[in-house]
Each structure stands twice: as structure tokens, then as C-alpha cells.
Amino acid sequence: MKIFMDGRFVDKADAKVSVFDHGLLYGDGVFEGIRVYGGRIFRLEQHLARLCDSAKAIMLTIPMSTDELTEACCEACRLNGIRDGYIRLVVTRGVGNLGLNPFTCERPTVFIIADKIALYPAVVYEKGINLITAATQRNHPNAVNPAIKSMNYLNNILARIEAVKAGTEEALMLNAEGFVAECTGDNLFVLRDHVLQTPPPSAGALLGITRRVVFELAKRLGVLVTEPNLTRYEVMTADECFLTGTAAEIVPVASLDGRIIGNGKPGALTSKLIEEFHKVTRSEGTPIIKK
Ligand code: PMP
């Protein structure tokens, strides 16, 4: 396996980050998780735009242009024979001293891994996932804003530990006001009275790329999408509920904290959106091989 590391491709065994890298020492950096379908990188431009916004928010200058990042992602896929898989693009603050000050770091570290993807088991898509509500709150937007896709995932990991200990894979995270923010690695939608609802970014939701695709698909299907504040009650009593994420795609939700949502099976709109989503992923994207 070849890994892109600071401007060149190196063997996996040589793809190493310094113990003085602030990405490792402090979780100081930003990243993207991107899918490749049929030799095309899905929504690459949107992922790179979000990466740039995340970097801007933490005052990190990415030492590569968008064109260079695009080419490096394509080359990572080509070199590793990845036509269907997952790209992890990471930009850390770089090597510095042991102090917190990010401006001691000489230059950001950029690495790109293109690999196969480990998917959720098929049963999750057939039967739906069971959620619990995490006791761990989503970061307050005035602390580390959840809109920043930073390398600092401990908030999500604490909630994920609760999920795993409760025997499931995902947890609903609430914000400090008690409204639904998102799950540990996915956005959440509910369907109520034929209207799709999903928490707004101000509630602590990442502006998910898959979330955005669902907005587009819903529009095409003539379904209204709104972004109100949602409580657990509104999730439990929804007609349908599903999660969205690059790795997960669209996952039906069967229950929240033991309350069955709808009839407990993937809903009609959820199933339709999954079908339409697959059509989109099969029909667009940045080709890894230039024509
Ligand atoms: N929220 C969080 C916390 C995530 O880590 C992710 C996955 N990147 C998402 C939502 C979904 O975003 P996307 O559809 O862009 O993968």
C-alpha cells in the first residue's frame, strides 16, 4: 500500500507521523472521510470545500491547492487499485514543540490513505439500527464547533463507548439545551407528517455531505426538508428515522432507547432514498483516471 505523505507517495511501513506532531499531541488538525464508487470520487469538491472551511476555522493553512489535493486523492486510488473504497485525507498542524501554541509548528502534515471500506453489516440496512441517547453531550458550538471536522473526536468517542456498552453501534447526541445534535459519526433525519426534519448546524450538527445529498434527493421527490430543533420525543414518535454519513450512507433507525420508531422497519421514504442514493453514487464523481 502506498500512502501520500507530505508531497510524495511512500510505503505504508514508512508512512509515519512524528510524536511531536500536534495532530497527535493535541488532536490539532482537520480531516475528511471520502467514498470512491466505481472509479469515481464522490462529491470530492464538497469534501475539499468543507476541509478548507474546517482549516480556516482553526487557522490552519493547507499547504496544497484544491487541484493538488484532488490529484493526490486520485493518485492514491490509482496507485492502490481502489475503485470502490474510502479515502482518509488528514491535515495536521504539523511538528512543533511540546507547548500548545500552534504557531510553533513549522508546516502542516498532509497525508492521504486510500483503502477498502469496512461497511456496516447488511442486517443494519434490512432491520434498522437501534439507537441509545448518550449521556455525553455534543460539544457546544462555542467550544469546538461540531461544524469543524477536526481530529479531536473524543467527544464522539465517549458517546460511542456508551453505544457499544449498550450493545449498539450508534448513539444519539444532544446539545447543551437538550436538543438533538447528531450521532457520533452520522447526521440524523426524521420523517413526520411527510416532512423531513434534521437538526440545524447551530444545534451541533456537522454539515454532512450525505445530509446534503438527501436534501437534493428529497427536493427531487417533492418532499419538504426543514431544520428545526428536535427533542428525543420527536425522534421516538417520528414516522421514520434514518442516519446519513459517508461510510454509513443511509441507515434506517428502528428504535431509540427501546421505543420502536414507526413500525420498527425501514420506512417507505427511507427505502426510496436509499435506492436513489445508490443511483447518485453510481452516476457521478471525480474520475480517478483522467479522460
Ligand atoms: N457527523 C459526524 C460527527 C461525522 O463524523 C460524520 C461523518 N463524517 C457525519 C456527521 C456525516 O457527514 P458526511 O455525510 O459528510 O460523512
PDB file of C-alpha atoms in Angstrom, residues 54-191:
ATOM      1  CA  SER A  54     -12.544  23.458   8.856  1.00  0.00           C
ATOM      2  CA  ALA A  55      -8.928  24.547   8.316  1.00  0.00           C
ATOM      3  CA  LYS A  56      -9.941  28.201   8.176  1.00  0.00           C
ATOM      4  CA  ALA A  57     -11.859  27.890  11.439  1.00  0.00           C
ATOM      5  CA  ILE A  58      -8.763  26.574  13.231  1.00  0.00           C
ATOM      6  CA  MET A  59      -6.371  28.992  11.462  1.00  0.00           C
ATOM      7  CA  LEU A  60      -4.546  26.263   9.597  1.00  0.00           C
ATOM      8  CA  THR A  61      -3.192  26.963   6.121  1.00  0.00           C
ATOM      9  CA  ILE A  62      -3.337  23.849   3.969  1.00  0.00           C
ATOM     10  CA  PRO A  63      -0.024  23.762   2.073  1.00  0.00           C
ATOM     11  CA  MET A  64      -1.650  22.387  -1.106  1.00  0.00           C
ATOM     12  CA  SER A  65      -4.150  23.803  -3.573  1.00  0.00           C
ATOM     13  CA  THR A  66      -7.544  22.200  -4.184  1.00  0.00           C
ATOM     14  CA  ASP A  67      -6.258  20.965  -7.573  1.00  0.00           C
ATOM     15  CA  GLU A  68      -3.213  19.401  -5.928  1.00  0.00           C
ATOM     16  CA  LEU A  69      -5.367  17.726  -3.260  1.00  0.00           C
ATOM     17  CA  THR A  70      -7.717  16.428  -5.977  1.00  0.00           C
ATOM     18  CA  GLU A  71      -4.831  14.958  -7.950  1.00  0.00           C
ATOM     19  CA  ALA A  72      -3.264  13.419  -4.820  1.00  0.00           C
ATOM     20  CA  CYS A  73      -6.592  11.743  -3.893  1.00  0.00           C
ATOM     21  CA  CYS A  74      -6.954  10.351  -7.442  1.00  0.00           C
ATOM     22  CA  GLU A  75      -3.342   9.150  -7.492  1.00  0.00           C
ATOM     23  CA  ALA A  76      -3.782   7.478  -4.072  1.00  0.00           C
ATOM     24  CA  CYS A  77      -6.691   5.486  -5.540  1.00  0.00           C
ATOM     25  CA  ARG A  78      -4.848   4.653  -8.758  1.00  0.00           C
ATOM     26  CA  LEU A  79      -1.656   3.500  -7.012  1.00  0.00           C
ATOM     27  CA  ASN A  80      -3.592   1.252  -4.626  1.00  0.00           C
ATOM     28  CA  GLY A  81      -6.068  -0.099  -7.173  1.00  0.00           C
ATOM     29  CA  ILE A  82      -9.004   1.389  -5.276  1.00  0.00           C
ATOM     30  CA  ARG A  83     -12.120   1.721  -7.465  1.00  0.00           C
ATOM     31  CA  ASP A  84     -14.558   1.214  -4.607  1.00  0.00           C
ATOM     32  CA  GLY A  85     -13.315   2.289  -1.225  1.00  0.00           C
ATOM     33  CA  TYR A  86     -12.625   5.028   1.218  1.00  0.00           C
ATOM     34  CA  ILE A  87     -10.167   7.920   1.293  1.00  0.00           C
ATOM     35  CA  ARG A  88      -8.949   9.460   4.541  1.00  0.00           C
ATOM     36  CA  LEU A  89      -7.445  12.904   3.970  1.00  0.00           C
ATOM     37  CA  VAL A  90      -5.796  14.416   7.043  1.00  0.00           C
ATOM     38  CA  VAL A  91      -4.103  17.776   7.582  1.00  0.00           C
ATOM     39  CA  THR A  92      -2.468  18.173  10.980  1.00  0.00           C
ATOM     40  CA  ARG A  93      -0.876  21.259  12.496  1.00  0.00           C
ATOM     41  CA  GLY A  94       2.486  19.608  11.993  1.00  0.00           C
ATOM     42  CA  VAL A  95       5.619  19.121  14.055  1.00  0.00           C
ATOM     43  CA  GLY A  96       6.160  21.610  16.869  1.00  0.00           C
ATOM     44  CA  ASN A  97       7.392  21.656  20.435  1.00  0.00           C
ATOM     45  CA  LEU A  98       5.546  20.347  23.489  1.00  0.00           C
ATOM     46  CA  GLY A  99       3.748  23.638  24.093  1.00  0.00           C
ATOM     47  CA  LEU A 100       0.149  24.242  22.995  1.00  0.00           C
ATOM     48  CA  ASN A 101       0.976  27.188  20.735  1.00  0.00           C
ATOM     49  CA  PRO A 102       0.131  26.024  17.193  1.00  0.00           C
ATOM     50  CA  PHE A 103       2.279  28.745  15.643  1.00  0.00           C
ATOM     51  CA  THR A 104       5.441  26.937  16.770  1.00  0.00           C
ATOM     52  CA  CYS A 105       4.667  24.237  14.197  1.00  0.00           C
ATOM     53  CA  GLU A 106       6.717  24.640  11.051  1.00  0.00           C
ATOM     54  CA  ARG A 107       4.337  23.306   8.433  1.00  0.00           C
ATOM     55  CA  PRO A 108       1.172  21.199   8.372  1.00  0.00           C
ATOM     56  CA  THR A 109       1.438  17.462   7.774  1.00  0.00           C
ATOM     57  CA  VAL A 110      -0.760  16.200   4.930  1.00  0.00           C
ATOM     58  CA  PHE A 111      -1.455  12.527   4.422  1.00  0.00           C
ATOM     59  CA  ILE A 112      -3.936  10.577   2.307  1.00  0.00           C
ATOM     60  CA  ILE A 113      -4.873   6.917   2.742  1.00  0.00           C
ATOM     61  CA  ALA A 114      -6.961   5.125   0.089  1.00  0.00           C
ATOM     62  CA  ASP A 115      -8.220   1.784   1.309  1.00  0.00           C
ATOM     63  CA  LYS A 116     -11.075  -0.694   1.197  1.00  0.00           C
ATOM     64  CA  ILE A 117     -14.021   0.229   3.385  1.00  0.00           C
ATOM     65  CA  ALA A 118     -15.441  -1.810   6.265  1.00  0.00           C
ATOM     66  CA  LEU A 119     -19.209  -1.441   5.905  1.00  0.00           C
ATOM     67  CA  TYR A 120     -21.959  -1.812   8.484  1.00  0.00           C
ATOM     68  CA  PRO A 121     -23.356  -5.381   8.425  1.00  0.00           C
ATOM     69  CA  ALA A 122     -26.234  -5.875   5.943  1.00  0.00           C
ATOM     70  CA  VAL A 123     -28.664  -6.577   8.792  1.00  0.00           C
ATOM     71  CA  VAL A 124     -28.400  -2.921   9.842  1.00  0.00           C
ATOM     72  CA  TYR A 125     -29.857  -1.849   6.471  1.00  0.00           C
ATOM     73  CA  GLU A 126     -32.508  -4.587   6.456  1.00  0.00           C
ATOM     74  CA  LYS A 127     -33.754  -4.227  10.020  1.00  0.00           C
ATOM     75  CA  GLY A 128     -32.569  -0.772  11.045  1.00  0.00           C
ATOM     76  CA  ILE A 129     -30.211   0.274  13.808  1.00  0.00           C
ATOM     77  CA  ASN A 130     -31.173   0.628  17.463  1.00  0.00           C
ATOM     78  CA  LEU A 131     -30.030   3.904  18.995  1.00  0.00           C
ATOM     79  CA  ILE A 132     -29.482   4.932  22.564  1.00  0.00           C
ATOM     80  CA  THR A 133     -29.205   8.502  23.777  1.00  0.00           C
ATOM     81  CA  ALA A 134     -25.703   9.224  25.036  1.00  0.00           C
ATOM     82  CA  ALA A 135     -25.256  10.911  28.407  1.00  0.00           C
ATOM     83  CA  THR A 136     -22.273  12.681  26.829  1.00  0.00           C
ATOM     84  CA  GLN A 137     -23.425  15.942  25.251  1.00  0.00           C
ATOM     85  CA  ARG A 138     -22.232  17.071  21.820  1.00  0.00           C
ATOM     86  CA  ASN A 139     -19.586  19.792  22.037  1.00  0.00           C
ATOM     87  CA  HIS A 140     -21.060  23.250  22.488  1.00  0.00           C
ATOM     88  CA  PRO A 141     -20.726  25.301  19.254  1.00  0.00           C
ATOM     89  CA  ASN A 142     -18.881  27.941  21.287  1.00  0.00           C
ATOM     90  CA  ALA A 143     -16.335  25.332  22.410  1.00  0.00           C
ATOM     91  CA  VAL A 144     -15.130  23.176  19.491  1.00  0.00           C
ATOM     92  CA  ASN A 145     -17.881  23.797  16.964  1.00  0.00           C
ATOM     93  CA  PRO A 146     -19.161  20.436  15.656  1.00  0.00           C
ATOM     94  CA  ALA A 147     -19.216  22.031  12.185  1.00  0.00           C
ATOM     95  CA  ILE A 148     -15.413  21.791  12.234  1.00  0.00           C
ATOM     96  CA  LYS A 149     -14.399  18.318  11.136  1.00  0.00           C
ATOM     97  CA  SER A 150     -11.419  18.250  13.455  1.00  0.00           C
ATOM     98  CA  MET A 151      -9.136  15.422  14.516  1.00  0.00           C
ATOM     99  CA  ASN A 152     -10.432  15.887  18.046  1.00  0.00           C
ATOM    100  CA  TYR A 153     -13.102  13.151  18.181  1.00  0.00           C
ATOM    101  CA  LEU A 154     -13.002  12.368  21.889  1.00  0.00           C
ATOM    102  CA  ASN A 155     -16.463  13.883  22.388  1.00  0.00           C
ATOM    103  CA  ASN A 156     -17.881  11.453  19.813  1.00  0.00           C
ATOM    104  CA  ILE A 157     -15.781   8.553  21.091  1.00  0.00           C
ATOM    105  CA  LEU A 158     -17.125   8.983  24.645  1.00  0.00           C
ATOM    106  CA  ALA A 159     -20.643   8.734  23.243  1.00  0.00           C
ATOM    107  CA  ARG A 160     -19.663   5.791  21.004  1.00  0.00           C
ATOM    108  CA  ILE A 161     -18.350   3.938  24.084  1.00  0.00           C
ATOM    109  CA  GLU A 162     -21.809   4.330  25.629  1.00  0.00           C
ATOM    110  CA  ALA A 163     -23.380   2.900  22.468  1.00  0.00           C
ATOM    111  CA  VAL A 164     -21.064  -0.102  22.335  1.00  0.00           C
ATOM    112  CA  LYS A 165     -21.541  -0.786  26.071  1.00  0.00           C
ATOM    113  CA  ALA A 166     -25.303  -0.699  25.464  1.00  0.00           C
ATOM    114  CA  GLY A 167     -24.912  -3.258  22.657  1.00  0.00           C
ATOM    115  CA  THR A 168     -25.360  -0.992  19.641  1.00  0.00           C
ATOM    116  CA  GLU A 169     -23.201   0.908  17.164  1.00  0.00           C
ATOM    117  CA  GLU A 170     -24.548   4.431  17.251  1.00  0.00           C
ATOM    118  CA  ALA A 171     -25.725   6.897  19.870  1.00  0.00           C
ATOM    119  CA  LEU A 172     -27.898   9.973  19.624  1.00  0.00           C
ATOM    120  CA  MET A 173     -26.096  13.038  20.947  1.00  0.00           C
ATOM    121  CA  LEU A 174     -27.954  16.001  22.421  1.00  0.00           C
ATOM    122  CA  ASN A 175     -26.631  19.521  22.763  1.00  0.00           C
ATOM    123  CA  ALA A 176     -26.394  21.543  25.986  1.00  0.00           C
ATOM    124  CA  GLU A 177     -30.016  22.721  25.520  1.00  0.00           C
ATOM    125  CA  GLY A 178     -31.234  19.133  25.266  1.00  0.00           C
ATOM    126  CA  PHE A 179     -31.967  19.279  21.535  1.00  0.00           C
ATOM    127  CA  VAL A 180     -30.803  16.610  19.119  1.00  0.00           C
ATOM    128  CA  ALA A 181     -27.436  17.417  17.522  1.00  0.00           C
ATOM    129  CA  GLU A 182     -26.404  14.313  15.560  1.00  0.00           C
ATOM    130  CA  CYS A 183     -24.989  10.833  16.154  1.00  0.00           C
ATOM    131  CA  THR A 184     -21.336  10.033  16.839  1.00  0.00           C
ATOM    132  CA  GLY A 185     -20.419   9.699  13.152  1.00  0.00           C
ATOM    133  CA  ASP A 186     -23.656  10.387  11.302  1.00  0.00           C
ATOM    134  CA  ASN A 187     -26.364  13.010  10.852  1.00  0.00           C
ATOM    135  CA  LEU A 188     -29.975  12.187  11.772  1.00  0.00           C
ATOM    136  CA  PHE A 189     -33.253  12.757   9.926  1.00  0.00           C
ATOM    137  CA  VAL A 190     -36.843  12.090  10.965  1.00  0.00           C
ATOM    138  CA  LEU A 191     -39.962  11.998   8.816  1.00  0.00           C
TER     139      LEU A 191
END
